[in-house]
Amino acid sequence: DTGVSQDPRHKITKRGQNVTFRCDPISEHNRLYWYRQTLGQGPEFLTYFQNEAQLEKSRLLSDRFSAERPKGSFSTLEIQRTEQGDSAMYLCASSSQGKPYEQYFGPGTRLTVT
Amino acid sequence: AQSVAQPEDQVNVAEGNPLTVKCTYSVSGNPYLFWYVQYPNRGLQFLLKYITGDNLVKGSYGFEAEFNKSQTSFHLKKPSALVSDSALYFCAVSPRISSGSARQLTFGSGTQLTVLP
């Protein structure tokens, strides 16, 4: 399967703990996006990478959130000191240089903070 | 800032009947417009896009959408609904900006489509 993959698919953590999610984009895609989706809402943009450079961050991305894409391939999203309000589905998407507007999404990581 | 409205949380239609899922948008300039579908426990799947050209766009699984600039709408349509079309549908918009910049999508809140047998 050459689609976008995300790991883990589900994560349950206690408030205050740190969590890290991984996204592997489609191999030839140089653009990578993170979104967050809460119940009953559409996904909301968090951040964007072009190759290894993080070029844009939403104001939704508080200081507790950090994302990396060290070699321009996979990406990680870390949440420090999790809060119950962080409970959501975290989606990763990728797109190519030639079709930057056509994003392909992974299955998501569902985070539950207890 | 751009925004998307999907005025109907739920649309029910009988199998074999035509379906329409509504979407209106607000964005500066000419937009890129998209429809995605989300099945339970699966990621968002790309259905179709409007970039430029013909206002009627055809996509996957027999879906099509009509771009109406004067009404700032991009309604999703299908001539004959299938039970398997039941899913959550999202409309999204992206502004036309310079290459190299992010083309983050702004999504609507989604419309649950139920096709009744």
Short mmCIF file of C-alpha atoms in Angstrom, two decimals:
data_model
loop_
_atom_site.label_atom_id
_atom_site.label_comp_id
_atom_site.label_asym_id
_atom_site.label_seq_id
_atom_site.Cartn_x
_atom_site.Cartn_y
_atom_site.Cartn_z
CA ASP A 1 0.00 0.00 0.00
CA THR A 2 1.51 3.32 -1.03
CA GLY A 3 -0.90 5.59 0.81
CA VAL A 4 -0.29 7.82 3.81
CA SER A 5 0.20 5.83 7.00
CA GLN A 6 -0.04 6.94 10.60
CA ASP A 7 1.03 5.30 13.83
CA PRO A 8 -0.44 4.60 16.29
CA ARG A 9 -4.05 4.46 15.20
CA HIS A 10 -5.27 4.93 18.75
CA LYS A 11 -3.63 6.40 21.83
CA ILE A 12 -5.05 6.69 25.31
CA THR A 13 -3.03 8.73 27.75
CA LYS A 14 -3.42 10.40 31.09
CA ARG A 15 -3.56 14.14 31.43
CA GLY A 16 -0.09 15.60 31.75
CA GLN A 17 1.69 12.89 29.79
CA ASN A 18 3.57 13.48 26.53
CA VAL A 19 2.55 11.70 23.33
CA THR A 20 4.15 11.42 19.91
CA PHE A 21 2.51 10.47 16.64
CA ARG A 22 4.16 9.46 13.39
CA CYS A 23 3.13 10.05 9.79
CA ASP A 24 4.65 8.44 6.71
CA PRO A 25 3.53 10.31 3.58
CA ILE A 26 3.30 8.98 0.06
CA SER A 27 6.93 8.50 -0.89
CA GLU A 28 7.19 11.01 -3.73
CA HIS A 29 5.24 13.73 -1.91
CA ASN A 30 7.34 16.60 -0.62
CA ARG A 31 4.53 18.43 1.17
CA LEU A 32 3.11 17.22 4.47
CA TYR A 33 0.26 18.61 6.53
CA TRP A 34 -1.11 17.97 10.00
CA TYR A 35 -4.78 18.54 10.82
CA ARG A 36 -6.88 18.00 13.91
CA GLN A 37 -10.48 16.83 13.80
CA THR A 38 -12.85 16.89 16.76
CA LEU A 39 -16.20 15.15 16.88
CA GLY A 40 -18.78 16.73 14.62
CA GLN A 41 -16.32 19.08 12.97
CA GLY A 42 -14.24 19.17 9.86
CA PRO A 43 -10.46 18.91 10.08
CA GLU A 44 -8.58 22.05 11.12
CA PHE A 45 -5.13 22.87 9.80
CA LEU A 46 -2.26 22.68 12.29
CA THR A 47 1.00 22.87 10.37
CA TYR A 48 2.69 22.34 7.02
CA PHE A 49 6.09 21.10 5.84
CA GLN A 50 7.71 21.45 2.48
CA ASN A 51 10.48 18.88 2.52
CA GLU A 52 12.07 19.27 5.97
CA ALA A 53 11.12 22.91 6.45
CA GLN A 54 8.14 23.78 8.60
CA LEU A 55 6.71 26.71 6.67
CA GLU A 56 3.44 27.42 8.36
CA LYS A 57 1.83 26.90 11.76
CA SER A 58 -1.72 27.60 12.78
CA ARG A 59 -2.47 29.63 15.86
CA LEU A 60 -4.21 26.44 17.00
CA LEU A 61 -0.76 24.95 17.51
CA SER A 62 0.07 25.94 21.07
CA ASP A 63 3.56 25.84 22.56
CA ARG A 64 2.83 22.34 23.82
CA PHE A 65 2.71 21.07 20.26
CA SER A 66 5.79 20.50 18.16
CA ALA A 67 6.19 18.88 14.78
CA GLU A 68 9.27 17.76 12.92
CA ARG A 69 10.16 16.30 9.57
CA PRO A 70 13.90 15.83 9.94
CA LYS A 71 14.79 14.22 6.63
CA GLY A 72 11.91 15.40 4.56
CA SER A 73 10.23 12.01 4.72
CA PHE A 74 8.23 10.95 7.78
CA SER A 75 6.99 13.47 10.31
CA THR A 76 6.29 13.39 14.03
CA LEU A 77 3.81 15.43 16.04
CA GLU A 78 4.47 15.66 19.76
CA ILE A 79 2.08 16.97 22.37
CA GLN A 80 3.57 17.77 25.75
CA ARG A 81 1.61 17.90 29.00
CA THR A 82 -1.56 16.67 27.35
CA GLU A 83 -4.90 18.16 28.34
CA GLN A 84 -8.38 16.72 27.96
CA GLY A 85 -9.05 19.29 25.27
CA ASP A 86 -6.37 17.67 23.14
CA SER A 87 -8.59 14.63 22.65
CA ALA A 88 -9.21 14.50 18.91
CA MET A 89 -8.33 12.72 15.70
CA TYR A 90 -4.97 13.86 14.35
CA LEU A 91 -4.77 13.58 10.58
CA CYS A 92 -1.76 13.71 8.34
CA ALA A 93 -1.92 14.49 4.63
CA SER A 94 0.62 14.76 1.85
CA SER A 95 0.75 16.26 -1.61
CA SER A 96 3.23 16.47 -4.45
CA GLN A 97 5.14 19.40 -5.88
CA GLY A 98 3.23 19.09 -9.13
CA LYS A 99 -0.22 18.98 -7.52
CA PRO A 100 0.13 20.79 -4.22
CA TYR A 101 -3.62 21.31 -3.94
CA GLU A 102 -4.45 17.59 -4.06
CA GLN A 103 -3.95 16.24 -0.57
CA TYR A 104 -4.14 12.59 0.38
CA PHE A 105 -5.00 11.78 3.96
CA GLY A 106 -3.90 9.03 6.29
CA PRO A 107 -6.31 7.12 8.55
CA GLY A 108 -5.53 9.33 11.52
CA THR A 109 -4.47 8.83 15.13
CA ARG A 110 -7.28 9.03 17.65
CA LEU A 111 -6.05 10.53 20.91
CA THR A 112 -8.02 10.17 24.12
CA VAL A 113 -6.78 12.07 27.15
CA THR A 114 -8.24 10.83 30.43
CA ALA B 1 -9.83 34.37 5.92
CA GLN B 2 -11.66 31.64 4.07
CA SER B 3 -14.63 29.69 5.33
CA VAL B 4 -16.92 26.90 4.22
CA ALA B 5 -20.53 26.30 5.16
CA GLN B 6 -22.37 23.03 4.84
CA PRO B 7 -25.89 24.02 5.88
CA GLU B 8 -27.21 20.49 6.33
CA ASP B 9 -25.85 18.24 9.06
CA GLN B 10 -27.83 15.31 7.69
CA VAL B 11 -29.19 14.40 4.27
CA ASN B 12 -31.38 11.37 3.72
CA VAL B 13 -32.21 10.07 0.28
CA ALA B 14 -33.75 6.90 -1.10
CA GLU B 15 -31.58 4.55 -3.11
CA GLY B 16 -31.82 5.30 -6.81
CA ASN B 17 -32.86 8.91 -6.26
CA PRO B 18 -30.60 11.85 -7.09
CA LEU B 19 -28.68 13.37 -4.21
CA THR B 20 -27.34 16.84 -3.51
CA VAL B 21 -25.05 17.86 -0.67
CA LYS B 22 -24.75 21.62 -0.37
CA CYS B 23 -21.66 23.74 0.15
CA THR B 24 -21.04 27.47 0.08
CA TYR B 25 -17.72 29.16 0.57
CA SER B 26 -16.08 32.47 1.28
CA VAL B 27 -12.56 33.20 0.07
CA SER B 28 -10.64 36.08 -1.43
CA GLY B 29 -10.24 35.72 -5.14
CA ASN B 30 -10.77 32.52 -7.05
CA PRO B 31 -10.71 29.37 -4.96
CA TYR B 32 -9.69 25.80 -5.28
CA LEU B 33 -12.65 23.68 -4.13
CA PHE B 34 -12.76 20.08 -3.02
CA TRP B 35 -15.02 17.32 -1.80
CA TYR B 36 -13.81 14.57 0.50
CA VAL B 37 -15.67 11.57 1.90
CA GLN B 38 -15.05 9.91 5.25
CA TYR B 39 -16.16 6.39 6.04
CA PRO B 40 -16.17 5.12 9.64
CA ASN B 41 -12.68 4.29 10.91
CA ARG B 42 -11.12 5.38 7.64
CA GLY B 43 -9.30 8.48 6.52
CA LEU B 44 -10.63 11.20 4.31
CA GLN B 45 -10.82 10.14 0.70
CA PHE B 46 -10.52 12.64 -2.12
CA LEU B 47 -13.61 12.74 -4.36
CA LEU B 48 -13.14 15.64 -6.73
CA LYS B 49 -11.75 19.12 -7.17
CA TYR B 50 -12.42 22.33 -9.01
CA ILE B 51 -9.32 24.19 -10.11
CA THR B 52 -10.32 26.01 -13.27
CA GLY B 53 -12.26 25.47 -16.46
CA ASP B 54 -15.60 23.72 -16.76
CA ASN B 55 -17.90 24.53 -13.89
CA LEU B 56 -19.16 20.93 -13.77
CA VAL B 57 -16.52 18.69 -12.30
CA LYS B 58 -16.72 14.90 -12.39
CA GLY B 59 -15.08 12.79 -9.72
CA SER B 60 -14.89 9.34 -8.24
CA TYR B 61 -17.77 6.90 -7.78
CA GLY B 62 -20.10 8.79 -10.11
CA PHE B 63 -20.10 12.01 -8.09
CA GLU B 64 -19.98 15.42 -9.66
CA ALA B 65 -20.03 18.99 -8.39
CA GLU B 66 -21.04 22.29 -9.89
CA PHE B 67 -19.06 25.44 -9.25
CA ASN B 68 -21.24 28.54 -9.19
CA LYS B 69 -19.16 31.67 -8.78
CA SER B 70 -22.07 34.10 -8.42
CA GLN B 71 -23.63 32.03 -5.64
CA THR B 72 -20.24 31.01 -4.19
CA SER B 73 -21.45 27.43 -4.10
CA PHE B 74 -19.98 24.05 -4.90
CA HIS B 75 -22.76 21.49 -4.42
CA LEU B 76 -22.02 17.79 -4.65
CA LYS B 77 -24.39 15.72 -6.76
CA LYS B 78 -25.02 12.20 -7.93
CA PRO B 79 -27.78 11.18 -10.32
CA SER B 80 -28.60 7.88 -8.61
CA ALA B 81 -27.65 7.24 -4.98
CA LEU B 82 -26.39 3.91 -3.66
CA VAL B 83 -26.63 2.60 -0.12
CA SER B 84 -22.84 2.35 -0.16
CA ASP B 85 -22.66 6.14 -0.64
CA SER B 86 -23.72 6.56 2.99
CA ALA B 87 -20.87 8.40 4.66
CA LEU B 88 -19.73 11.78 5.98
CA TYR B 89 -18.99 14.32 3.26
CA PHE B 90 -16.75 17.35 3.64
CA CYS B 91 -16.43 20.35 1.39
CA ALA B 92 -13.12 22.22 1.51
CA VAL B 93 -11.59 25.36 0.06
CA SER B 94 -8.05 26.52 -0.52
CA PRO B 95 -7.05 29.98 -1.69
CA ARG B 96 -5.05 30.55 -4.85
CA ILE B 97 -1.73 31.75 -3.53
CA SER B 98 1.81 31.75 -4.78
CA SER B 99 3.55 28.46 -5.28
CA GLY B 100 5.64 27.33 -2.37
CA SER B 101 3.13 28.57 0.15
CA ALA B 102 0.92 26.26 2.10
CA ARG B 103 -2.32 25.30 0.51
CA GLN B 104 -3.98 24.29 3.70
CA LEU B 105 -7.55 23.24 3.32
CA THR B 106 -10.38 24.86 5.23
CA PHE B 107 -13.14 22.35 5.74
CA GLY B 108 -16.83 22.61 6.38
CA SER B 109 -18.35 20.84 9.34
CA GLY B 110 -19.51 17.90 7.26
CA THR B 111 -22.81 16.45 6.08
CA GLN B 112 -23.85 12.93 7.00
CA LEU B 113 -25.42 11.32 3.96
CA THR B 114 -27.70 8.36 4.54
CA VAL B 115 -29.03 6.45 1.55
CA LEU B 116 -32.02 4.39 2.49
CA PRO B 117 -32.64 1.05 0.74
#
